């Protein structure tokens, strides 16, 4: 079930370095939000705080709140492993387990979560997840082949299948198409549009056309100068960000006058 995310007064640190400053934003269920902005402004850093992946880096920490359907992920007693199950993540480079079969790759997250699952339930889940990731027809006759036998675009869809197999409520994607050809990119974009009926989706992208094609809302991150913290400068509907942004910095960035 898709969930609402409220980020309140969030500061994100690597040790003493304040990487991202004072983020306040609400992401609604069943929407796609694109995060854009120049390299180093903190998009990936921010994204990783939405499922507590940030703090796996030594000395990395978060101040403020990330409230998912009323629960602050950073409240004492919240289980970070459970959070990462609820809130799935897909990375820039497809990262299937290379020697594991296609089917086992889909089930990898489910098995990590220690869920016991019968053979027939597993088969059903593999099919459902691969269909969900729009990959089923291409791989249904070779489910026992290794994950590494797929093309890059197929591997990325396999990673999406693995992420949705655990039935998360939120899907975070960090430049999921940057290593893909245009056809595979369009396949992933179509998939995102379908998946948003079920998930709250946040996608980091450097591709402005992609942001305008797939997202309902867009957040523009920027930093004043090197070494200064990144900030969420503007957040609005994608239409407004691309046609009539409030901030000059946003206008400059999307029209290519920046960086
Ligand atoms: N593991 C880390 N340890 C220390 N500093 C880090 C770490 N990862 C990122 N940073 C710093 O945090 C800031 C934000 O980096 P981040 O990777 O979030 O930027 P980004 O917007 O995703 O950039 P890009 O578009 O290049 O992916 C940068 O100054 C970066 O050097
Ligand atoms: Mg990044």
XYZ file of N, CA and C and ligand atoms in Angstrom:
809
model
N 0.825 -1.195 0.000
C 0.000 0.000 0.000
C 0.868 1.259 0.000
N 0.535 2.147 -0.878
C 1.294 3.381 -1.042
C 1.167 4.275 0.193
N 2.246 4.948 0.573
C 2.213 5.752 1.793
C 2.711 7.171 1.571
N 2.272 8.051 2.526
C 2.657 9.448 2.491
C 3.939 9.648 3.307
N 4.819 10.486 2.799
C 6.083 10.748 3.490
C 6.162 12.234 3.835
N 6.352 12.524 5.116
C 6.554 13.908 5.560
C 7.966 14.057 6.096
N 8.730 14.910 5.475
C 10.087 15.175 5.958
C 10.062 16.522 6.680
N 10.531 16.523 7.929
C 10.443 17.729 8.754
C 11.807 18.124 9.296
N 12.238 19.335 8.980
C 13.459 19.916 9.570
C 14.642 18.968 9.503
N 14.847 18.391 8.344
C 15.881 17.365 8.244
C 17.248 17.957 7.883
N 18.233 17.635 8.709
C 19.644 17.957 8.427
C 20.393 16.640 8.292
N 21.244 16.540 7.288
C 21.915 15.267 7.025
C 23.431 15.463 7.071
N 24.076 14.669 7.886
C 25.522 14.832 8.124
C 26.310 13.604 7.699
N 27.555 13.870 7.233
C 28.608 12.858 7.193
C 29.636 13.315 8.223
N 29.683 12.698 9.376
C 30.560 13.198 10.433
C 30.191 14.634 10.772
N 31.164 15.554 10.682
C 30.891 16.967 10.988
C 30.345 17.727 9.777
N 30.408 17.106 8.618
C 30.015 17.808 7.392
C 28.494 17.771 7.204
N 27.903 18.961 7.208
C 26.465 19.069 6.945
C 26.270 19.026 5.436
N 25.777 17.890 4.930
C 25.676 17.699 3.478
C 24.383 18.286 2.920
N 23.297 18.179 3.691
C 21.995 18.685 3.235
C 21.321 19.361 4.429
N 20.764 20.534 4.166
C 20.272 21.380 5.251
C 18.757 21.598 5.185
N 18.123 21.375 6.284
C 16.753 21.826 6.554
C 15.747 21.500 5.439
N 15.563 20.217 5.213
C 14.573 19.807 4.211
C 13.200 19.669 4.872
N 12.214 20.293 4.259
C 10.814 20.137 4.651
C 10.021 19.861 3.396
N 9.384 18.698 3.342
C 8.634 18.367 2.128
C 7.650 17.239 2.427
N 6.550 17.218 1.696
C 5.581 16.123 1.805
C 5.439 15.444 0.451
N 5.550 14.123 0.462
C 5.384 13.332 -0.757
C 4.115 12.497 -0.608
N 3.193 12.678 -1.528
C 1.896 12.019 -1.412
C 1.908 10.597 -1.961
N 1.009 9.748 -1.436
C 0.895 8.381 -1.961
C 0.513 8.385 -3.441
N 0.915 7.347 -4.136
C 0.542 7.166 -5.544
C 0.987 8.324 -6.429
N 2.120 8.918 -6.078
C 2.703 9.937 -6.943
C 4.159 9.570 -7.230
N 4.670 10.159 -8.298
C 6.098 10.058 -8.601
C 6.719 11.437 -8.382
N 7.763 11.477 -7.567
C 8.514 12.712 -7.364
C 9.891 12.558 -7.987
N 10.282 13.510 -8.803
C 11.637 13.521 -9.365
C 12.492 14.482 -8.552
N 13.708 14.066 -8.232
C 14.675 14.952 -7.572
C 15.749 15.296 -8.588
N 15.912 16.592 -8.828
C 16.897 17.054 -9.799
C 17.851 18.040 -9.134
N 18.952 18.310 -9.803
C 19.909 19.283 -9.291
C 21.324 18.889 -9.655
N 22.259 19.835 -9.541
C 23.635 19.574 -9.971
C 24.314 18.498 -9.120
N 25.381 17.936 -9.660
C 26.142 16.894 -8.972
C 26.659 17.404 -7.625
N 26.516 16.582 -6.612
C 27.056 16.917 -5.302
C 26.134 17.724 -4.411
N 24.898 17.985 -4.879
C 23.993 18.822 -4.082
C 23.209 18.009 -3.046
N 23.369 16.687 -3.048
C 22.773 15.908 -1.960
C 21.540 15.097 -2.309
N 21.273 14.892 -3.598
C 20.079 14.135 -3.993
C 20.133 12.699 -3.477
N 21.274 12.028 -3.731
C 21.401 10.637 -3.285
C 21.406 10.561 -1.761
N 22.080 11.523 -1.161
C 22.143 11.559 0.307
C 20.737 11.665 0.887
N 19.956 12.603 0.356
C 18.580 12.774 0.835
C 17.775 11.493 0.607
N 17.890 10.927 -0.600
C 17.107 9.727 -0.929
C 17.380 8.605 0.085
N 18.656 8.439 0.429
C 19.020 7.341 1.347
C 18.519 7.562 2.767
N 18.160 8.803 3.104
C 17.592 9.000 4.449
C 16.127 8.600 4.506
N 15.518 8.368 3.339
C 14.092 8.018 3.330
C 13.867 6.543 3.670
N 14.931 5.740 3.647
C 14.781 4.357 4.134
C 15.906 3.942 5.084
N 16.526 4.918 5.697
C 17.572 4.684 6.704
C 18.784 3.947 6.144
N 19.038 4.144 4.844
C 20.265 3.605 4.263
C 21.452 4.539 4.523
N 21.161 5.800 4.827
C 22.245 6.773 5.044
C 23.149 6.337 6.189
N 22.514 5.869 7.253
C 23.286 5.630 8.480
C 24.137 4.367 8.435
N 24.093 3.607 7.335
C 25.023 2.475 7.233
C 26.451 2.976 6.979
N 26.579 4.243 6.563
C 27.913 4.844 6.389
C 28.424 5.283 7.767
N 29.679 4.907 8.118
C 30.187 5.255 9.452
C 30.102 6.758 9.726
N 29.626 7.131 10.886
C 29.495 8.522 11.347
C 28.431 9.338 10.607
N 27.722 8.708 9.697
C 26.656 9.430 9.011
C 25.434 9.480 9.929
N 24.759 10.639 9.964
C 23.586 10.734 10.837
C 22.568 11.725 10.300
N 21.400 11.679 10.886
C 20.266 12.479 10.430
C 19.644 13.175 11.633
N 19.346 14.464 11.473
C 18.517 15.167 12.460
C 17.174 15.461 11.816
N 16.142 15.568 12.640
C 14.812 15.860 12.126
C 14.004 14.592 11.977
N 12.921 14.691 11.225
C 11.980 13.576 11.163
C 11.654 13.194 9.722
N 11.514 11.892 9.510
C 10.945 11.380 8.267
C 9.742 10.550 8.687
N 8.556 11.089 8.442
C 7.333 10.469 8.956
C 6.629 9.761 7.805
N 6.512 8.444 7.917
C 5.857 7.654 6.876
C 4.542 7.134 7.440
N 3.451 7.648 6.877
C 2.122 7.338 7.401
C 2.056 7.464 8.922
N 2.547 8.564 9.427
C 2.408 8.867 10.850
C 3.523 8.367 11.733
N 4.407 7.514 11.214
C 5.482 6.964 12.047
C 6.818 7.607 11.666
N 7.487 8.215 12.642
C 8.815 8.776 12.390
C 9.839 7.643 12.320
N 10.453 7.496 11.137
C 11.409 6.401 10.935
C 12.588 6.493 11.891
N 12.850 7.702 12.402
C 14.023 7.904 13.261
C 13.654 7.918 14.745
N 12.421 7.567 15.073
C 12.040 7.487 16.490
C 12.753 6.307 17.140
N 13.033 6.418 18.445
C 13.666 5.293 19.132
C 12.782 4.049 19.011
N 13.412 2.905 18.853
C 12.631 1.665 18.807
C 12.209 1.252 17.414
N 12.351 2.147 16.430
C 12.005 1.751 15.063
C 13.149 0.898 14.495
N 12.779 -0.230 13.893
C 13.754 -1.194 13.380
C 14.180 -0.811 11.956
N 15.451 -0.433 11.800
C 15.936 0.047 10.496
C 15.806 -1.029 9.414
N 15.982 -2.277 9.792
C 15.884 -3.358 8.808
C 14.449 -3.468 8.277
N 13.511 -3.340 9.187
C 12.090 -3.353 8.800
C 11.774 -2.151 7.890
N 12.355 -1.002 8.214
C 12.146 0.198 7.396
C 12.632 -0.049 5.972
N 13.800 -0.663 5.838
C 14.359 -0.902 4.497
C 13.536 -1.929 3.736
N 12.806 -2.778 4.441
C 11.911 -3.719 3.776
C 10.683 -2.981 3.226
N 10.151 -2.094 4.050
C 8.961 -1.321 3.685
C 9.243 -0.362 2.538
N 10.477 0.127 2.500
C 10.824 1.186 1.555
C 11.975 0.686 0.689
N 11.627 0.234 -0.510
C 12.596 -0.432 -1.374
C 13.461 0.561 -2.124
N 14.596 0.075 -2.600
C 15.528 0.970 -3.292
C 16.124 0.290 -4.524
N 16.232 1.072 -5.595
C 16.864 0.603 -6.828
C 17.995 1.571 -7.147
N 19.159 1.044 -7.494
C 20.352 1.877 -7.637
C 20.674 2.162 -9.102
N 21.678 3.031 -9.263
C 22.097 3.502 -10.581
C 22.552 2.344 -11.482
N 23.445 1.515 -10.939
C 23.924 0.345 -11.690
C 23.062 -0.830 -11.291
N 22.502 -1.551 -12.298
C 21.766 -2.752 -11.913
C 22.693 -3.682 -11.124
N 22.229 -4.183 -10.005
C 23.091 -5.007 -9.157
C 22.442 -6.334 -8.781
N 22.052 -7.137 -9.821
C 21.556 -8.470 -9.481
C 22.701 -9.306 -8.915
N 22.370 -10.351 -8.157
C 23.402 -11.294 -7.733
C 23.772 -12.110 -8.971
N 25.026 -11.995 -9.458
C 25.358 -12.489 -10.797
C 25.215 -14.000 -10.981
N 25.583 -14.768 -9.961
C 25.539 -16.229 -10.145
C 24.190 -16.812 -9.745
N 23.395 -16.041 -9.040
C 22.075 -16.506 -8.612
C 21.137 -16.529 -9.817
N 20.212 -17.481 -9.839
C 19.285 -17.560 -10.974
C 18.369 -16.334 -10.996
N 17.733 -16.135 -12.144
C 16.783 -15.022 -12.288
C 15.691 -15.133 -11.221
N 15.137 -16.345 -11.074
C 14.061 -16.541 -10.094
C 14.555 -16.254 -8.674
N 15.741 -16.767 -8.347
C 16.249 -16.552 -6.987
C 16.589 -15.091 -6.734
N 17.005 -14.386 -7.791
C 17.226 -12.950 -7.632
C 15.939 -12.247 -7.210
N 14.833 -12.620 -7.830
C 13.553 -11.993 -7.488
C 13.218 -12.262 -6.018
N 13.559 -13.474 -5.568
C 13.180 -13.879 -4.207
C 14.204 -13.460 -3.151
N 15.336 -12.893 -3.604
C 16.446 -12.652 -2.670
C 16.028 -11.781 -1.487
N 15.296 -10.707 -1.767
C 14.884 -9.815 -0.677
C 13.914 -10.500 0.262
N 13.016 -11.285 -0.306
C 12.017 -11.992 0.503
C 12.718 -12.975 1.431
N 13.703 -13.700 0.898
C 14.412 -14.700 1.710
C 15.275 -14.028 2.780
N 15.884 -12.874 2.411
C 16.667 -12.118 3.397
C 15.815 -11.717 4.583
N 14.552 -11.454 4.282
C 13.648 -11.041 5.350
C 13.158 -12.225 6.159
N 13.746 -13.414 5.857
C 13.481 -14.576 6.694
C 12.058 -15.094 6.596
N 11.406 -14.733 5.502
C 10.039 -15.245 5.370
C 10.091 -16.647 4.792
N 9.467 -17.586 5.458
C 9.368 -18.937 4.914
C 8.302 -18.916 3.832
N 8.578 -19.586 2.738
C 7.657 -19.482 1.609
C 7.661 -20.816 0.868
N 6.464 -21.313 0.549
C 6.370 -22.616 -0.119
C 6.795 -22.480 -1.573
N 7.107 -23.619 -2.200
C 7.556 -23.611 -3.590
C 6.513 -22.969 -4.497
N 5.242 -23.322 -4.303
C 4.235 -22.789 -5.235
C 3.999 -21.293 -4.979
N 4.052 -20.879 -3.707
C 3.936 -19.439 -3.425
C 5.124 -18.686 -4.019
N 6.303 -19.304 -3.920
C 7.502 -18.668 -4.471
C 7.362 -18.516 -5.983
N 6.897 -19.573 -6.650
C 6.719 -19.501 -8.104
C 5.736 -18.392 -8.475
N 4.651 -18.304 -7.709
C 3.658 -17.266 -7.982
C 4.251 -15.871 -7.797
N 5.029 -15.725 -6.717
C 5.611 -14.418 -6.420
C 6.630 -14.006 -7.485
N 7.394 -14.992 -7.974
C 8.365 -14.712 -9.038
C 7.629 -14.207 -10.278
N 6.564 -14.902 -10.643
C 5.821 -14.491 -11.844
C 5.185 -13.117 -11.659
N 4.530 -12.931 -10.521
C 3.835 -11.670 -10.259
C 4.834 -10.492 -10.269
N 5.987 -10.703 -9.643
C 6.965 -9.604 -9.547
C 7.590 -9.316 -10.906
N 7.880 -10.384 -11.670
C 8.464 -10.174 -13.000
C 7.449 -9.548 -13.943
N 6.189 -9.925 -13.795
C 5.144 -9.246 -14.587
C 5.070 -7.786 -14.188
N 5.121 -7.532 -12.874
C 5.070 -6.157 -12.353
C 6.206 -5.313 -12.888
N 7.351 -5.951 -13.086
C 8.522 -5.229 -13.585
C 8.601 -5.260 -15.107
N 7.547 -5.804 -15.727
C 7.462 -5.855 -17.180
C 8.627 -6.638 -17.802
N 8.986 -7.741 -17.158
C 10.110 -8.549 -17.621
C 9.712 -10.002 -17.877
N 8.535 -10.372 -17.421
C 8.125 -11.781 -17.437
C 8.255 -12.432 -18.814
N 7.686 -11.785 -19.830
C 7.682 -12.413 -21.156
C 9.089 -12.672 -21.673
N 10.017 -11.813 -21.300
C 11.385 -11.972 -21.790
C 12.167 -13.062 -21.071
N 11.754 -13.417 -19.871
C 12.586 -14.362 -19.093
C 11.858 -15.638 -18.653
N 10.573 -15.752 -18.978
C 9.798 -16.852 -18.391
C 10.333 -18.234 -18.765
N 11.039 -18.334 -19.901
C 11.577 -19.632 -20.306
C 13.001 -19.871 -19.834
N 13.536 -18.955 -19.073
C 14.914 -19.152 -18.594
C 15.108 -18.640 -17.172
N 14.165 -18.977 -16.320
C 14.192 -18.488 -14.936
C 15.369 -19.046 -14.136
N 15.901 -20.195 -14.602
C 17.001 -20.825 -13.858
C 18.373 -20.311 -14.309
N 18.371 -19.483 -15.360
C 19.651 -18.925 -15.840
C 20.139 -17.840 -14.869
N 21.451 -17.580 -14.832
C 21.946 -16.583 -13.882
C 21.505 -15.157 -14.212
N 21.402 -14.335 -13.178
C 21.003 -12.940 -13.341
C 21.913 -12.193 -14.297
N 23.186 -12.600 -14.328
C 24.161 -11.909 -15.179
C 23.957 -12.212 -16.663
N 23.065 -13.178 -16.990
C 22.841 -13.493 -18.406
C 21.885 -12.504 -19.076
N 21.387 -11.543 -18.326
C 20.449 -10.574 -18.899
C 21.171 -9.313 -19.376
N 20.511 -8.579 -20.278
C 21.049 -7.281 -20.718
C 20.943 -6.283 -19.562
N 21.613 -5.138 -19.723
C 21.590 -4.115 -18.670
C 20.178 -3.665 -18.315
N 19.378 -3.403 -19.344
C 18.006 -2.951 -19.101
C 17.168 -4.027 -18.434
N 17.411 -5.283 -18.859
C 16.694 -6.394 -18.219
C 17.150 -6.563 -16.766
N 18.452 -6.395 -16.549
C 18.958 -6.518 -15.170
C 18.336 -5.454 -14.265
N 18.177 -4.241 -14.814
C 17.584 -3.188 -13.990
C 16.128 -3.523 -13.666
N 15.407 -4.075 -14.666
C 14.029 -4.479 -14.381
C 13.989 -5.652 -13.400
N 15.019 -6.527 -13.475
C 15.112 -7.613 -12.493
C 15.285 -7.038 -11.077
N 16.093 -5.996 -10.965
C 16.280 -5.358 -9.650
C 14.984 -4.711 -9.164
N 14.215 -4.174 -10.112
C 12.917 -3.606 -9.732
C 11.983 -4.733 -9.279
N 12.024 -5.878 -10.001
C 11.215 -7.040 -9.586
C 11.600 -7.483 -8.183
N 12.896 -7.512 -7.912
C 13.373 -7.911 -6.578
C 12.868 -6.928 -5.519
N 12.880 -5.636 -5.874
C 12.427 -4.622 -4.913
C 10.926 -4.727 -4.655
N 10.139 -4.977 -5.709
C 8.682 -5.002 -5.489
C 8.206 -6.344 -4.928
N 9.052 -7.394 -5.024
C 8.651 -8.710 -4.508
C 8.397 -8.680 -3.003
N 9.096 -7.812 -2.291
C 8.883 -7.739 -0.841
C 7.675 -6.866 -0.492
N 6.981 -6.395 -1.520
C 5.789 -5.567 -1.364
C 6.038 -4.338 -0.477
N 6.930 -3.478 -0.932
C 7.202 -2.258 -0.171
C 6.072 -1.250 -0.387
N 6.054 -0.187 0.392
C 5.043 0.854 0.189
C 5.626 2.030 -0.574
N 6.938 2.118 -0.572
C 7.642 3.227 -1.219
C 8.791 2.643 -2.028
N 9.027 3.218 -3.207
C 10.137 2.769 -4.041
C 11.045 3.964 -4.329
N 12.298 3.838 -3.909
C 13.280 4.896 -4.130
C 14.193 4.465 -5.265
N 14.435 5.356 -6.218
C 15.265 4.998 -7.367
C 16.306 6.080 -7.593
N 17.578 5.677 -7.542
C 18.648 6.655 -7.723
C 19.236 6.519 -9.126
N 18.858 7.414 -10.006
C 19.294 7.386 -11.407
C 19.180 5.978 -12.006
N 17.978 5.398 -11.991
C 17.841 3.996 -12.399
C 18.087 3.770 -13.887
N 18.088 4.811 -14.681
C 18.221 4.632 -16.136
C 19.551 5.141 -16.667
N 20.422 5.612 -15.805
C 21.612 6.291 -16.330
C 22.563 5.336 -17.045
N 22.450 4.033 -16.761
C 23.319 3.075 -17.463
C 22.579 2.366 -18.600
N 21.398 2.876 -18.963
C 20.559 2.151 -19.928
C 20.435 2.867 -21.262
N 20.159 2.084 -22.305
C 19.914 2.650 -23.630
C 18.508 3.273 -23.659
N 18.208 4.076 -24.701
C 16.912 4.784 -24.734
C 15.691 3.865 -24.706
N 15.767 2.699 -25.339
C 14.615 1.789 -25.347
C 14.358 1.254 -23.935
N 15.435 0.808 -23.284
C 15.285 0.299 -21.917
C 14.828 1.408 -20.979
N 15.310 2.613 -21.240
C 14.907 3.753 -20.417
C 13.409 3.992 -20.523
N 12.894 3.941 -21.752
C 11.453 4.141 -21.922
C 10.671 3.018 -21.253
N 11.227 1.783 -21.307
C 10.554 0.649 -20.652
C 10.462 0.895 -19.148
N 11.543 1.401 -18.566
C 11.531 1.668 -17.117
C 10.562 2.815 -16.803
N 10.544 3.826 -17.670
C 9.632 4.952 -17.428
C 8.172 4.510 -17.486
N 7.849 3.650 -18.465
C 6.479 3.111 -18.535
C 6.152 2.358 -17.260
N 7.141 1.578 -16.835
C 6.959 0.788 -15.627
C 6.704 1.679 -14.411
N 7.451 2.763 -14.296
C 7.271 3.682 -13.163
C 5.845 4.226 -13.154
N 5.363 4.569 -14.352
C 4.007 5.100 -14.443
C 2.974 4.074 -13.981
N 3.208 2.805 -14.290
C 2.300 1.754 -13.817
C 2.437 1.548 -12.313
N 3.675 1.528 -11.849
C 3.933 1.208 -10.435
C 3.396 2.271 -9.482
N 3.241 3.493 -9.965
C 2.825 4.540 -9.022
C 1.395 4.334 -8.523
N 0.636 3.471 -9.206
C -0.692 3.143 -8.663
C -0.569 2.426 -7.325
N 0.565 1.749 -7.129
C 0.748 0.959 -5.910
C 1.752 1.537 -4.928
N 2.696 2.324 -5.439
C 3.793 2.773 -4.582
C 3.943 4.288 -4.648
N 4.478 4.840 -3.566
C 4.981 6.196 -3.604
C 6.388 6.090 -4.199
N 6.642 6.821 -5.274
C 7.926 6.658 -5.962
C 8.725 7.950 -5.931
N 10.008 7.819 -5.587
C 10.917 8.959 -5.624
C 12.084 8.572 -6.512
N 12.338 9.380 -7.527
C 13.394 9.055 -8.495
C 14.364 10.222 -8.647
N 15.648 9.927 -8.510
C 16.675 10.927 -8.796
C 17.042 10.797 -10.264
N 17.076 11.918 -10.972
C 17.469 11.850 -12.383
C 18.199 13.116 -12.818
N 19.159 12.925 -13.708
C 19.833 14.067 -14.342
C 19.191 14.391 -15.683
N 18.203 13.594 -16.041
C 17.584 13.732 -17.351
C 16.294 14.550 -17.215
N 16.335 15.781 -17.690
C 15.188 16.676 -17.517
C 13.944 16.181 -18.246
N 14.169 15.593 -19.439
C 13.009 15.050 -20.166
C 12.369 13.933 -19.365
N 13.243 13.122 -18.763
C 12.708 12.024 -17.958
C 11.899 12.555 -16.775
N 12.439 13.548 -16.090
C 11.713 14.126 -14.955
C 10.346 14.626 -15.418
N 10.327 15.319 -16.560
C 9.046 15.879 -16.989
C 8.106 14.794 -17.511
N 8.675 13.700 -18.050
C 7.803 12.608 -18.530
C 7.183 11.811 -17.395
N 7.980 11.444 -16.397
C 7.468 10.460 -15.430
C 6.916 11.035 -14.137
N 7.286 12.273 -13.793
C 6.961 12.689 -12.426
C 5.741 13.598 -12.344
N 5.085 13.537 -11.193
C 3.983 14.444 -10.875
C 4.515 15.678 -10.159
N 5.534 15.450 -9.318
C 6.152 16.531 -8.558
C 7.654 16.506 -8.801
N 8.262 17.688 -8.694
C 9.714 17.765 -8.855
C 10.303 18.609 -7.732
N 11.411 18.100 -7.178
C 12.162 18.860 -6.181
C 13.510 19.239 -6.761
N 13.854 20.515 -6.662
C 15.149 20.979 -7.162
C 16.098 21.224 -5.990
N 17.183 20.440 -5.962
C 18.230 20.626 -4.955
C 19.355 21.458 -5.558
N 19.966 22.285 -4.707
C 21.091 23.092 -5.185
C 22.016 23.372 -4.014
N 23.215 23.839 -4.294
C 24.079 24.314 -3.216
C 24.697 25.638 -3.602
N 24.861 26.491 -2.600
C 25.328 27.857 -2.869
C 26.761 27.865 -3.370
N 27.578 26.988 -2.783
C 28.992 26.931 -3.175
C 29.554 25.593 -2.716
N 30.690 25.200 -3.280
C 31.328 23.951 -2.878
C 31.598 23.973 -1.377
N 31.281 22.860 -0.723
C 31.514 22.789 0.723
C 30.347 23.282 1.548
N 29.432 24.006 0.906
C 28.204 24.440 1.587
C 27.184 23.303 1.515
N 26.228 23.269 2.436
C 25.224 22.203 2.384
C 24.267 22.354 1.201
N 23.799 21.238 0.694
C 22.747 21.270 -0.307
C 21.418 21.624 0.333
N 20.510 22.151 -0.482
C 19.190 22.526 0.020
C 18.135 22.156 -1.000
N 16.944 21.860 -0.517
C 15.813 21.718 -1.426
C 15.309 23.129 -1.706
N 15.672 23.635 -2.864
C 15.398 25.040 -3.191
C 13.928 25.249 -3.536
N 13.378 24.283 -4.268
C 11.994 24.454 -4.719
C 11.363 23.088 -4.930
N 10.110 22.976 -4.528
C 9.365 21.739 -4.726
C 7.976 22.128 -5.193
N 7.546 21.551 -6.295
C 6.209 21.907 -6.793
C 5.768 20.835 -7.780
N 4.596 21.045 -8.373
C 4.203 20.112 -9.422
C 5.226 20.223 -10.551
N 5.398 19.120 -11.259
C 6.386 19.096 -12.341
C 6.043 20.148 -13.399
N 4.755 20.333 -13.656
C 4.334 21.358 -14.624
C 4.862 22.731 -14.226
N 4.676 23.086 -12.963
C 5.110 24.409 -12.501
C 6.631 24.524 -12.549
N 7.325 23.494 -12.057
C 8.800 23.562 -12.038
C 9.350 23.765 -13.451
N 8.743 23.097 -14.421
C 9.286 23.182 -15.780
C 8.718 24.328 -16.611
N 7.606 24.919 -16.167
C 7.059 25.995 -16.991
C 7.131 27.349 -16.302
N 7.044 27.349 -14.962
C 6.957 28.630 -14.285
C 7.494 28.557 -12.855
N 8.782 28.179 -12.711
C 9.320 28.035 -11.351
C 9.410 29.378 -10.636
N 9.367 29.339 -9.296
C 9.436 30.583 -8.516
C 10.857 31.091 -8.380
N 11.824 30.155 -8.365
C 13.202 30.544 -8.069
C 14.017 30.673 -9.365
N 14.815 31.730 -9.410
C 15.688 31.926 -10.563
C 16.652 30.746 -10.738
N 17.161 30.210 -9.614
C 18.124 29.099 -9.685
C 17.490 27.879 -10.363
N 16.209 27.647 -10.099
C 15.510 26.519 -10.724
C 15.410 26.737 -12.226
N 14.978 27.920 -12.572
C 14.858 28.310 -13.983
C 16.194 28.121 -14.711
N 17.277 28.607 -14.089
C 18.600 28.497 -14.701
C 18.989 27.030 -14.894
N 18.709 26.235 -13.886
C 19.114 24.827 -13.969
C 18.336 24.092 -15.054
N 17.020 24.229 -15.040
C 16.243 23.437 -16.008
C 16.425 23.939 -17.441
N 16.782 25.200 -17.587
C 17.000 25.664 -18.943
C 18.460 25.502 -19.377
N 19.266 24.857 -18.520
C 20.623 24.501 -18.919
C 21.618 25.622 -18.797
N 21.250 26.696 -18.083
C 22.200 27.794 -17.923
C 23.141 27.568 -16.745
N 23.100 26.366 -16.189
C 23.830 26.081 -14.953
C 24.576 24.775 -15.120
N 25.818 24.725 -14.624
C 26.573 23.497 -14.405
C 26.716 22.559 -15.564
N 30.027 8.510 2.005
C 30.232 9.816 2.062
N 31.081 10.358 2.978
C 31.286 11.694 3.044
N 30.705 12.585 2.240
C 29.862 12.116 1.298
C 29.582 10.717 1.146
N 28.708 10.556 0.129
C 28.465 11.790 -0.338
N 29.139 12.736 0.349
C 29.125 14.185 0.129
O 27.794 14.658 0.311
C 27.480 15.655 -0.669
C 26.245 15.221 -1.453
O 26.579 14.050 -2.218
P 25.489 13.207 -3.016
O 26.134 11.962 -3.477
O 24.271 13.084 -2.176
O 25.187 14.186 -4.233
P 24.254 13.950 -5.509
O 23.364 15.130 -5.609
O 23.635 12.611 -5.453
O 25.310 14.027 -6.710
P 25.348 13.223 -8.121
O 24.363 13.926 -8.992
O 26.756 13.416 -8.588
O 25.007 11.794 -7.856
C 28.731 15.835 -1.516
O 29.468 16.912 -1.011
C 29.478 14.528 -1.309
O 30.860 14.710 -1.475
Mg 23.776 10.883 -6.617
